[in-house]
mmCIF file of C-alpha atoms and ligand atoms in Angstrom:
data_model
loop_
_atom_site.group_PDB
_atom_site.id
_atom_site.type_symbol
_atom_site.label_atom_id
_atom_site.label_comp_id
_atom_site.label_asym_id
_atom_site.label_seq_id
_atom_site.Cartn_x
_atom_site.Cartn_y
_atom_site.Cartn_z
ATOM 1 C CA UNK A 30 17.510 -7.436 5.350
ATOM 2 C CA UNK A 31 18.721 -6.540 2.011
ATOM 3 C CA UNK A 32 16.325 -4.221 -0.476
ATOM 4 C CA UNK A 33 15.824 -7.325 -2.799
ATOM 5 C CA UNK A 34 14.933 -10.019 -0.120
ATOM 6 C CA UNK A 35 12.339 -7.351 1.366
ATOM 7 C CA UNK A 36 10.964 -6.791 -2.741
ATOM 8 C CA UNK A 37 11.032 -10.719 -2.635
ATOM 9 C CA UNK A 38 9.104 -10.953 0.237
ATOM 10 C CA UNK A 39 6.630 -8.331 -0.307
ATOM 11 C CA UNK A 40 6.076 -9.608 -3.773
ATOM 12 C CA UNK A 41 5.467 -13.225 -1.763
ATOM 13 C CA UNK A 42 2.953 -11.780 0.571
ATOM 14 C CA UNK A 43 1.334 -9.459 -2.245
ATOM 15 C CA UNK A 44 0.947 -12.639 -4.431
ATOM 16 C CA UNK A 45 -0.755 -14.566 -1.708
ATOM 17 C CA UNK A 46 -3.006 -11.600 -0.754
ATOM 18 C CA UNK A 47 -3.921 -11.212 -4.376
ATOM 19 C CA UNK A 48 -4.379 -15.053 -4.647
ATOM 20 C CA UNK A 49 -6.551 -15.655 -1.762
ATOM 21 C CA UNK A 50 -9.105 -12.726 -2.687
ATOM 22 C CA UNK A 51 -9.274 -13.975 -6.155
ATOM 23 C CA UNK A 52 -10.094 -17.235 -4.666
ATOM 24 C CA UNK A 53 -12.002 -16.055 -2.475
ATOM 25 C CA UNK A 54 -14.090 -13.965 -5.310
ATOM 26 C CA UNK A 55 -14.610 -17.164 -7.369
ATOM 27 C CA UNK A 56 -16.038 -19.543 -4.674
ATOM 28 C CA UNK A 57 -18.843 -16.824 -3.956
ATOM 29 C CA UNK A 58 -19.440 -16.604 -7.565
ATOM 30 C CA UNK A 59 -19.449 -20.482 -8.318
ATOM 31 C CA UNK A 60 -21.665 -20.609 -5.180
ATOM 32 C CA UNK A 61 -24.399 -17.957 -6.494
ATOM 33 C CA UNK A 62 -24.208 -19.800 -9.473
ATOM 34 C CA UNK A 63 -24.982 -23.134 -8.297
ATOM 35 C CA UNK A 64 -27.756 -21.321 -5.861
ATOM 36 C CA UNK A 65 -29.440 -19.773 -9.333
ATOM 37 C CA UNK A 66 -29.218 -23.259 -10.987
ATOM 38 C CA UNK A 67 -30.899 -24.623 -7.694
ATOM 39 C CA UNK A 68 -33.720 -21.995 -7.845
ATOM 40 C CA UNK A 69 -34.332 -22.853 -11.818
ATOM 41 C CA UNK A 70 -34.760 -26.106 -10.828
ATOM 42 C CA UNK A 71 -36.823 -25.577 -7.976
ATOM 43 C CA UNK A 72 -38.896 -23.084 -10.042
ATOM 44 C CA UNK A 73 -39.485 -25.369 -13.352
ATOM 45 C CA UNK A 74 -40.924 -28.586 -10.607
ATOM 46 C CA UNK A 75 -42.773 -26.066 -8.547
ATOM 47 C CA UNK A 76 -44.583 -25.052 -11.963
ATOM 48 C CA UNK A 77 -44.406 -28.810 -12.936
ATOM 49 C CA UNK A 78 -46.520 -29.497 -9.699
ATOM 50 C CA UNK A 79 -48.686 -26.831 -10.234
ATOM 51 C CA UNK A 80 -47.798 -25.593 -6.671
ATOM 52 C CA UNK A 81 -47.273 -22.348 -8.008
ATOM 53 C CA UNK A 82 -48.500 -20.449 -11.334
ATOM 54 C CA UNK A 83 -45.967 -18.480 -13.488
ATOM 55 C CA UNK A 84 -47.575 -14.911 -11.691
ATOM 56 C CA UNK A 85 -46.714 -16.168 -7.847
ATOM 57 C CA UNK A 86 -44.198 -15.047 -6.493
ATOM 58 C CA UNK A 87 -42.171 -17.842 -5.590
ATOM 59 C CA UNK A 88 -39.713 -16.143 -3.318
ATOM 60 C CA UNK A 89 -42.286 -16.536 -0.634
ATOM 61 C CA UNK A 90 -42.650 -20.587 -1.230
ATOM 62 C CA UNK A 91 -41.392 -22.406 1.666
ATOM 63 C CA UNK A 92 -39.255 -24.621 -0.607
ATOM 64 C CA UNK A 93 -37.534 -21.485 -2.073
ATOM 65 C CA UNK A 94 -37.320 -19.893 1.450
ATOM 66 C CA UNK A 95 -35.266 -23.228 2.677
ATOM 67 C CA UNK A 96 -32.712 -22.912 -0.446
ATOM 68 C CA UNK A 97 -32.724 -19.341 0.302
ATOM 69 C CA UNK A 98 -31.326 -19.957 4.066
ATOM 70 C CA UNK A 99 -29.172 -22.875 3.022
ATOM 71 C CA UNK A 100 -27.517 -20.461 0.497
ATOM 72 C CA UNK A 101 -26.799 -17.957 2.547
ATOM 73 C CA UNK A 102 -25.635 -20.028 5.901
ATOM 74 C CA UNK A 103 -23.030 -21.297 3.064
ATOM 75 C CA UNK A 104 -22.202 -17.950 2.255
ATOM 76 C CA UNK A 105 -21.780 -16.886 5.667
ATOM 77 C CA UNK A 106 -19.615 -20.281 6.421
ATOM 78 C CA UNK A 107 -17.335 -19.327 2.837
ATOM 79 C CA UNK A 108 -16.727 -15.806 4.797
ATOM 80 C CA UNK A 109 -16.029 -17.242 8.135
ATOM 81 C CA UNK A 110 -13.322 -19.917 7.088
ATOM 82 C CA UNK A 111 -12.219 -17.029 4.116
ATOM 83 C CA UNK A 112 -11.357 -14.710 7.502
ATOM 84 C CA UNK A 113 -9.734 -17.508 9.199
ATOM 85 C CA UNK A 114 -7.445 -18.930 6.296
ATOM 86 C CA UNK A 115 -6.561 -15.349 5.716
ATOM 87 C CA UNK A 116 -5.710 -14.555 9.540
ATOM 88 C CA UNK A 117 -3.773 -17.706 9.732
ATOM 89 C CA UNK A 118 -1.793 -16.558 6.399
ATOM 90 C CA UNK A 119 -1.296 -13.042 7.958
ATOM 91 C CA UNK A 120 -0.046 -14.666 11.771
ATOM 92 C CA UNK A 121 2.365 -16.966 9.366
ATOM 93 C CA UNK A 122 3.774 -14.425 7.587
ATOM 94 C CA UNK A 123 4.355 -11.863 10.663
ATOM 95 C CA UNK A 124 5.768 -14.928 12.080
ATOM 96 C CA UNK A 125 8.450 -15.953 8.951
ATOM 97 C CA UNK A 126 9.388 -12.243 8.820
ATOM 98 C CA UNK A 127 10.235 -12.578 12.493
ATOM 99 C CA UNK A 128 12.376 -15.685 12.276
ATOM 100 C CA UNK A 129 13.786 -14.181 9.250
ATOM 101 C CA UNK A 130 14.577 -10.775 10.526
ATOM 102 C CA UNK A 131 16.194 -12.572 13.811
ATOM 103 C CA UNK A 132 17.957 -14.704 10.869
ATOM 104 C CA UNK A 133 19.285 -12.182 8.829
ATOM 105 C CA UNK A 134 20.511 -10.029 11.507
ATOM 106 C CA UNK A 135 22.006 -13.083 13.699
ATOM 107 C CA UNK A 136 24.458 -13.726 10.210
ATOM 108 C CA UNK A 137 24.915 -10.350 9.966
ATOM 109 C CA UNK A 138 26.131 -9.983 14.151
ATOM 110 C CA UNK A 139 28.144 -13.220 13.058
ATOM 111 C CA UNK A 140 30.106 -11.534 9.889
ATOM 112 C CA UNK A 141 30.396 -8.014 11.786
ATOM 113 C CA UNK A 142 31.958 -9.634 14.687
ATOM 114 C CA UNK A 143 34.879 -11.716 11.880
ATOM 115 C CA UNK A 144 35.169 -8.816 10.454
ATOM 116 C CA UNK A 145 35.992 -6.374 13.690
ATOM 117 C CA UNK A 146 37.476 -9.470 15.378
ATOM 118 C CA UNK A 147 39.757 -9.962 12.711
ATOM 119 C CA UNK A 148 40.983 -6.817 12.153
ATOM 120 C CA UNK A 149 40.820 -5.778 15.480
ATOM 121 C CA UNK A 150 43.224 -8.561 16.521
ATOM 122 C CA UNK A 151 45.391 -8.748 13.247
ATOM 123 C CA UNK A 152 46.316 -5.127 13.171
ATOM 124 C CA UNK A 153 48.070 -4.489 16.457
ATOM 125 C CA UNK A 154 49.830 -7.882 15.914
ATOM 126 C CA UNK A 155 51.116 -6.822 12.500
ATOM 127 C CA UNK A 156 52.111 -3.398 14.415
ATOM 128 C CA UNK A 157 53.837 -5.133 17.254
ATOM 129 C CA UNK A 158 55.718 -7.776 14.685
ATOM 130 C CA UNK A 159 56.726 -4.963 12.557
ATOM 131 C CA UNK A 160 58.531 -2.738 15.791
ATOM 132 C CA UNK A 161 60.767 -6.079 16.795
ATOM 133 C CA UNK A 162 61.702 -6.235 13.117
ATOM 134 C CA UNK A 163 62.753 -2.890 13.212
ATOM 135 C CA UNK A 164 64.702 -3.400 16.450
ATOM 136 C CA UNK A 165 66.330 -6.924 15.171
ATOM 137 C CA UNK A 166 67.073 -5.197 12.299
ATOM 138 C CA UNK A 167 68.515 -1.766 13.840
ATOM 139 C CA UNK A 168 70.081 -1.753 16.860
ATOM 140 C CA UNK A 169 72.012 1.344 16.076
ATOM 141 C CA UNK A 170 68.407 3.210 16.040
ATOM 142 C CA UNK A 171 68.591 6.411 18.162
ATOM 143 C CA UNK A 172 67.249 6.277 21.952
ATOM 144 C CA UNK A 173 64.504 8.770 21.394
ATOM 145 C CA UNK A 174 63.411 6.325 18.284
ATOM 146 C CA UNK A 175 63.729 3.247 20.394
ATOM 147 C CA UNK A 176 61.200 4.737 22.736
ATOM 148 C CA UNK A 177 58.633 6.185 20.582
ATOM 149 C CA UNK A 178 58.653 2.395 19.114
ATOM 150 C CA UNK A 179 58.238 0.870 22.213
ATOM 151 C CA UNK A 180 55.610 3.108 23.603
ATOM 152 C CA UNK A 181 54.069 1.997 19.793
ATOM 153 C CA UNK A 182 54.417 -1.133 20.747
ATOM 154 C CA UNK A 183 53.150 -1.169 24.433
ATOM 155 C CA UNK A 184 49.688 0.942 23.207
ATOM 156 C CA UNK A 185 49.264 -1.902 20.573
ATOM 157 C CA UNK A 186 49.374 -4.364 23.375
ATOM 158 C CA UNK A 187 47.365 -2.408 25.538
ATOM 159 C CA UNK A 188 44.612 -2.313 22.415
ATOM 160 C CA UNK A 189 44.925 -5.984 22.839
ATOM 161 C CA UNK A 190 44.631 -7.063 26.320
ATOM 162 C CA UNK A 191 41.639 -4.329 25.879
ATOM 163 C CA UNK A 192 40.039 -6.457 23.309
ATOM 164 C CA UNK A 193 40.620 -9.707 24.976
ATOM 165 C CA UNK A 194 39.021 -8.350 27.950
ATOM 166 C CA UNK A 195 35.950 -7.174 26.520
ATOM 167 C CA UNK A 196 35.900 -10.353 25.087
ATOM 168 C CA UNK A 197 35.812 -12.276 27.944
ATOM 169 C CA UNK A 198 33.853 -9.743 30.302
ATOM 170 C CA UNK A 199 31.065 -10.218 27.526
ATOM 171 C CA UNK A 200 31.054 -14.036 27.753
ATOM 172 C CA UNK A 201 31.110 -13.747 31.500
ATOM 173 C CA UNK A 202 28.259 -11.266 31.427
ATOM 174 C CA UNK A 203 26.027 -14.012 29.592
ATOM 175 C CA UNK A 204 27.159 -16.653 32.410
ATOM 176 C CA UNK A 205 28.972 -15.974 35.790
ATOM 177 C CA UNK A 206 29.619 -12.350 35.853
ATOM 178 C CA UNK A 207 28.859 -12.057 39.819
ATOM 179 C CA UNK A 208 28.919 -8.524 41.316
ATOM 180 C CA UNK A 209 31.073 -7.755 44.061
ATOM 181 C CA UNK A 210 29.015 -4.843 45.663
ATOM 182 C CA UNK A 211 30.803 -1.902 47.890
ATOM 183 C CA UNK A 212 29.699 1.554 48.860
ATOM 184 C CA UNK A 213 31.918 3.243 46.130
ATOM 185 C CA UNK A 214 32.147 7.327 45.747
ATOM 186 C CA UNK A 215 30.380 7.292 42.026
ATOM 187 C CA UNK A 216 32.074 11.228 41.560
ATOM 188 C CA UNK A 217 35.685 9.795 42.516
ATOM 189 C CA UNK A 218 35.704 7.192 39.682
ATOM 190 C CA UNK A 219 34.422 8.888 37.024
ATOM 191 C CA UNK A 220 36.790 11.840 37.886
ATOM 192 C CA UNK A 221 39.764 9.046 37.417
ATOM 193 C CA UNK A 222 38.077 7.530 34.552
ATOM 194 C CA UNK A 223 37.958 10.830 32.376
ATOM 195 C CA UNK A 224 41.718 11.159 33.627
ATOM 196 C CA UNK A 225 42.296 8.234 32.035
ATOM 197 C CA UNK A 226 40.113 8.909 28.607
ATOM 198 C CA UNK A 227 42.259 12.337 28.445
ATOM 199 C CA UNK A 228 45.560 10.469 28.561
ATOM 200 C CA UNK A 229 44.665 8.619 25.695
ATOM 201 C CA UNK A 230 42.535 10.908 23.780
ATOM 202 C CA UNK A 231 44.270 14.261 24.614
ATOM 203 C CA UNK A 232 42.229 16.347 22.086
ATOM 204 C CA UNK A 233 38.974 15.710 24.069
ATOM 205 C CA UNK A 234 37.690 18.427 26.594
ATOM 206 C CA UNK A 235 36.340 16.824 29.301
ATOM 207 C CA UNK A 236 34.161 19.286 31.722
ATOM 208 C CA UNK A 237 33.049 17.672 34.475
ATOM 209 C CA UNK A 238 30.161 18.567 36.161
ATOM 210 C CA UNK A 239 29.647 16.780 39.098
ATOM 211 C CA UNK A 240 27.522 17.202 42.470
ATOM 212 C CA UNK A 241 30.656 16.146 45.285
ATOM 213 C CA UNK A 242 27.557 15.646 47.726
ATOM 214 C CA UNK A 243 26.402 12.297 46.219
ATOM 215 C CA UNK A 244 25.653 9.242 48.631
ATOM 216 C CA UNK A 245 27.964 6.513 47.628
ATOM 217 C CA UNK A 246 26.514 4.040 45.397
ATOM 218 C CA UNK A 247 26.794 0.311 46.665
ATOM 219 C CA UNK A 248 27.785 -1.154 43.227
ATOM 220 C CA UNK A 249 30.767 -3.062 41.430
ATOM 221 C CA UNK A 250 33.907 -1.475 41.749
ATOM 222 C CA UNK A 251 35.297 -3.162 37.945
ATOM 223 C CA UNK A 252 31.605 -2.806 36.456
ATOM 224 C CA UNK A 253 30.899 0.550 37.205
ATOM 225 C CA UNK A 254 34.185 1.501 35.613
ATOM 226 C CA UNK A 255 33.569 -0.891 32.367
ATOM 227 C CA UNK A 256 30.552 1.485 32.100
ATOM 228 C CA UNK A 257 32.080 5.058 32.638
ATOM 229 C CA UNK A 258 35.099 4.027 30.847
ATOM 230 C CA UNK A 259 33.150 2.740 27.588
ATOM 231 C CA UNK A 260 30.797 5.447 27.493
ATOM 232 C CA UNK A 261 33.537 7.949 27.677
ATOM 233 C CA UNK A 262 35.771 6.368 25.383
ATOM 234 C CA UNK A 263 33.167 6.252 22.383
ATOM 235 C CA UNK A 264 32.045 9.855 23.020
ATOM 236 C CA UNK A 265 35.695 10.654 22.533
ATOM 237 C CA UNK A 266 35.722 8.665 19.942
ATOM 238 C CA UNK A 267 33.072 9.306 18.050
ATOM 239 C CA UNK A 268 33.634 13.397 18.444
ATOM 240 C CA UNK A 269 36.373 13.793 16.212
ATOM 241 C CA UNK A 270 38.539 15.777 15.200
ATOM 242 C CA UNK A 271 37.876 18.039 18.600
ATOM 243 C CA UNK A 272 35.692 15.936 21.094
ATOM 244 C CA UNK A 273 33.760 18.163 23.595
ATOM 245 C CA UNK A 274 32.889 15.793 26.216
ATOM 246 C CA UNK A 275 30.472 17.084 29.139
ATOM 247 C CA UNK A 276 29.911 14.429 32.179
ATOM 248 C CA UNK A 277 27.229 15.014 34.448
ATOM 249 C CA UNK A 278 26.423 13.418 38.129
ATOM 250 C CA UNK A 279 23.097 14.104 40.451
ATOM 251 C CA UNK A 280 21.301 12.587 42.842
ATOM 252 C CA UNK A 281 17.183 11.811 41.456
ATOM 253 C CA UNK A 282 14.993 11.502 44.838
ATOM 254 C CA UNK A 283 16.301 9.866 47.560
ATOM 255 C CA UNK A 284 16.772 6.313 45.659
ATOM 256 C CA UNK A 285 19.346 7.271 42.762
ATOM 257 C CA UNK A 286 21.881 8.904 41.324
ATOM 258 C CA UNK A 287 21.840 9.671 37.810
ATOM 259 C CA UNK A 288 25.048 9.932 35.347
ATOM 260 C CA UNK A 289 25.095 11.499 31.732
ATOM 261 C CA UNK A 290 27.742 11.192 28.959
ATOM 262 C CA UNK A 291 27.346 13.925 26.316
ATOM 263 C CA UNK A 292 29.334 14.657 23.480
ATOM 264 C CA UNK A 293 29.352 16.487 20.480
ATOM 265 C CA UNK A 294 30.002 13.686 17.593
ATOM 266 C CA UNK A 295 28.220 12.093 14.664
ATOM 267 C CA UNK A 296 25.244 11.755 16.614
ATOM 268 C CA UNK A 297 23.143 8.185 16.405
ATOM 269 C CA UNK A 298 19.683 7.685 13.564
ATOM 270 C CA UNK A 299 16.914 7.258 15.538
ATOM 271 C CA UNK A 300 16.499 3.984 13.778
ATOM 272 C CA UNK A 301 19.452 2.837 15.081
ATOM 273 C CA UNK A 302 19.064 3.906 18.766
ATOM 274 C CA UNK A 303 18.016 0.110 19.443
ATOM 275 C CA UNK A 304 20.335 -1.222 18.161
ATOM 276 C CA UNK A 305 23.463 -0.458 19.109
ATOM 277 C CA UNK A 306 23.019 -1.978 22.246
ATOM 278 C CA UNK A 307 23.368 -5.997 20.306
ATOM 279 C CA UNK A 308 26.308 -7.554 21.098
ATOM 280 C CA UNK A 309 29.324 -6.687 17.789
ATOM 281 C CA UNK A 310 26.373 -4.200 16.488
ATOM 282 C CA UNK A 311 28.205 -1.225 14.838
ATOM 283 C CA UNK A 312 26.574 1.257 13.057
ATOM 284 C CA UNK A 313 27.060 1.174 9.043
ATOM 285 C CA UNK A 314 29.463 -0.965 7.131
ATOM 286 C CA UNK A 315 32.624 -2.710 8.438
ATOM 287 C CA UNK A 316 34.620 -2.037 5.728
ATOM 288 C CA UNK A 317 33.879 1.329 5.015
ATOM 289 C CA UNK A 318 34.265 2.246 8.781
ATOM 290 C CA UNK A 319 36.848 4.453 9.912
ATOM 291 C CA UNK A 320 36.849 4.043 13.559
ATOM 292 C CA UNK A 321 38.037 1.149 15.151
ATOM 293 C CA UNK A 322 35.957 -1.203 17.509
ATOM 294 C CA UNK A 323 34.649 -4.222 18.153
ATOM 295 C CA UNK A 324 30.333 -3.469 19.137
ATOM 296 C CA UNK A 325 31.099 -5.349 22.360
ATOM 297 C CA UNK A 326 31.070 -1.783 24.578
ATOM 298 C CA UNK A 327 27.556 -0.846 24.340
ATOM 299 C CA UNK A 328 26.447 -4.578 25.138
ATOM 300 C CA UNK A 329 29.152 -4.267 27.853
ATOM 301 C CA UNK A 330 27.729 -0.920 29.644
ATOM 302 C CA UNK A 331 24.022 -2.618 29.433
ATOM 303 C CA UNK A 332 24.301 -5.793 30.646
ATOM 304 C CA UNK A 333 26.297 -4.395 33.715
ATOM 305 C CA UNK A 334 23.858 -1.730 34.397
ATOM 306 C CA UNK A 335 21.245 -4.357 34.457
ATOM 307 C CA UNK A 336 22.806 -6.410 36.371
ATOM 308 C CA UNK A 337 22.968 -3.197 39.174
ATOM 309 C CA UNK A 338 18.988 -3.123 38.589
ATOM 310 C CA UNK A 339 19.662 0.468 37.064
ATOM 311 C CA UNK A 340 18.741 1.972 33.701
ATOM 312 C CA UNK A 341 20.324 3.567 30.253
ATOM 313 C CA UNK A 342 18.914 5.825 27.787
ATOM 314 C CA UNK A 343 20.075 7.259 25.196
ATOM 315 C CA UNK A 344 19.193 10.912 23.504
ATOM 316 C CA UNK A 345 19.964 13.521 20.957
ATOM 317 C CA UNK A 346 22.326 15.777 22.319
ATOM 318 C CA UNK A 347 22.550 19.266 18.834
ATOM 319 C CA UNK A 348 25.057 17.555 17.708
ATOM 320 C CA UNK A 349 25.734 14.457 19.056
ATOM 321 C CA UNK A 350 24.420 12.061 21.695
ATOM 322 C CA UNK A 351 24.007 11.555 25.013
ATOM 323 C CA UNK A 352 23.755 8.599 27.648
ATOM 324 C CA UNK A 353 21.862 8.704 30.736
ATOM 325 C CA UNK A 354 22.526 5.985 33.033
ATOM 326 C CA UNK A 355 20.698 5.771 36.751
ATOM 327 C CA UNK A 356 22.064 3.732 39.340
ATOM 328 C CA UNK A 357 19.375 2.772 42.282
ATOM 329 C CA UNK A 358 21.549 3.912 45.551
ATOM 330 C CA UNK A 359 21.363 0.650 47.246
HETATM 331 P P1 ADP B 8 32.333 -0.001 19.190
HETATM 332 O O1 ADP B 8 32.528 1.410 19.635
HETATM 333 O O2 ADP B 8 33.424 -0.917 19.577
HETATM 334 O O3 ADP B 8 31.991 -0.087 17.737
HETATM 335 P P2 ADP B 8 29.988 -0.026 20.935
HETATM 336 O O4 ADP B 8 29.151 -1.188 21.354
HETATM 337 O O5 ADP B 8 30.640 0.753 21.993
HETATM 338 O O6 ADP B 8 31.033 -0.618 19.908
HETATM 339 O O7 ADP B 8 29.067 0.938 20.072
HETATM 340 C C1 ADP B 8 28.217 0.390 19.070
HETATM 341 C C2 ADP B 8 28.031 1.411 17.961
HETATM 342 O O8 ADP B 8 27.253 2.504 18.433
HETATM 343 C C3 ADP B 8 29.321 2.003 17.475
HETATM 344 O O9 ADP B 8 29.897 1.229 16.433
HETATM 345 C C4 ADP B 8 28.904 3.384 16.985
HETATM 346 O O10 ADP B 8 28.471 3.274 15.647
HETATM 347 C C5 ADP B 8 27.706 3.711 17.862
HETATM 348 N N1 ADP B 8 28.070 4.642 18.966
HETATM 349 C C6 ADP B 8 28.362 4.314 20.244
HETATM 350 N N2 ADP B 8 28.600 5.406 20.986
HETATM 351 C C7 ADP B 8 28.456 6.455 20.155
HETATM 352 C C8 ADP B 8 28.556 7.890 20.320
HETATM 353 N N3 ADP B 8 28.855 8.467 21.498
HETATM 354 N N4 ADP B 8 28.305 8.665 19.237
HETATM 355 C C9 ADP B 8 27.974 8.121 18.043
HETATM 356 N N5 ADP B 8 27.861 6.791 17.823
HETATM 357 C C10 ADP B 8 28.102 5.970 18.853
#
């Protein structure tokens, strides 16, 4: 929510507030009032009657007494339905905040993902259109130039098919994602996986710290590498110029095995550490960002390590983050 709708809003719920209490303030007094012009009265035709002289205290006259409890069970009514109005105001506006916030961030998960989409899609294809130009227009291009365009051109592909996967893996995840479980050696893949991270991020450092002994994890072949290879990828990612990557794997008890992704990047705001796990959520603003993604990896690694009944946290890691993701063995 933008600074101005949240002045707009407080000013709303300050107005109300103020409102209410001044109402509030001016039914007791119109109430007292109306109870003194009710004594005067009762007063002037007590004297009237001669029931009571001018020295009597008439507080003690059973008429008077009556008013007197009439008064104040009105009083005590005013207070009771002044509490309830004002709960009920208080439960409505906790409520309209709520919709609002779920609102406001809702259009803003719609206009981050045609903004990342967009881009995200539009760029390689402008890359790939541009290399065939070159090559229609310049056949006599050297070999070694012809190759560094392709290779160009096949990593812009590549970027694609990436995107278009995570695309529909995230769809299926909300649907018919059904896990194909296997005894799989958790050490082996994430071994290949950071092979694979270093190939395309070759100024990481990748240490690897991991326990060979491990029972093998009955899990999803595809999903447990979605997770690995998204968690390693934005740690390299997010750790430039030189990412320091350190991967960790242990067994917890006898009924998991626990994997950690630490790097030394930009680090994640503590108020964003919830987040980032929203499906298209990216930290800060699309336009201004330099690194390219889509927010679909986070939502990616989650749902599939939900769906294996195992857990992810996240940390501070001086500097940088780190995610700690436990896998039940079986
Ligand atoms: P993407 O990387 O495509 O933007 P993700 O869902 O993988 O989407 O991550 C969501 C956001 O969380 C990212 O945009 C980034 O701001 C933040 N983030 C994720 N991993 C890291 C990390 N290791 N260090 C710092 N920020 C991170």
């Amino acid at each position: 929510m933008s600074k101005k709708q949240r002045f707009i809003l407080a000013f709303i719920v300050a107005y109300l507030i103020v409102a209410f209490a001044w109402w509030a303030v001016l039914l007791n007094n119109t109430m007292k009032e109306a109870h003194k012009a009710q004594t005067d009265t009762l007063v002037t035709r007590l004297l009237l009657e001669q029931q009571i002289d001018p020295e009597t205290d008439y507080t003690q006259h059973p008429s008077y007494l009556s008013l007197a409890q009439s008064f104040a069970h009105n009083r005590r009514m005013l207070l009771g339905e002044a509490l309830v109005i004002f709960t009920s105001i208080l439960v409505f506006l906790a409520v309209a905040y709520r919709i609002l916030r779920l609102e406001v961030s809702a259009a803003e998960q719609q206009s981050n993902f045609l903004l990342s989409i967009t881009h995200e899609l539009k760029s390689p294809i402008a890359s790939i259109r541009l290399i065939l130009e070159t090559f229609q227009k310049r056949r006599e291009l050297p070999i070694p130039t012809q190759e560094k365009l392709a290779t160009n051109g096949l990593i812009e592909t590549d970027r694609l098919t990436a995107l278009v996967n995570d695309l529909l893996l995230s769809a299926r995840l909300e649907t018919s994602y059904q896990l194909n479980p296997e005894p799989i050696d958790l050490c082996s893949v994430l071994q290949e996986t950071a092979d694979k991270v270093l190939h395309k991020y070759p100024e990481a450092q990748i240490k690897l710290d991991l326990n060979n002994g491990l029972p093998p994890v009955i899990a999803d072949r595809m999903g447990l590498f979605s997770i690995a290879v998204n968690l390693l990828e934005n740690a390299a990612k997010y750790s430039q110029p030189e990412p320091r990557i350190e991967l960790t794997a242990y067994q917890a008890g006898t009924q998991e095995v626990i994997f950690t992704v630490s790097d030394n990047g930009i680090g994640i705001p503590d108020e964003e550490k919830r987040r980032i796990w929203s499906k298209f959520y990216r930290i800060g603003n699309e336009d201004t960002r330099a690194t390219k993604g889509t927010g679909l990896g986070l939502y990616i690694v989650r749902q599939l390590v939900l769906l294996h009944r195992g857990h992810i946290s996240l940390e501070d890691h001086q500097p940088g983050s780190r995610f700690i993701v436990s896998l039940p063995i079986r």
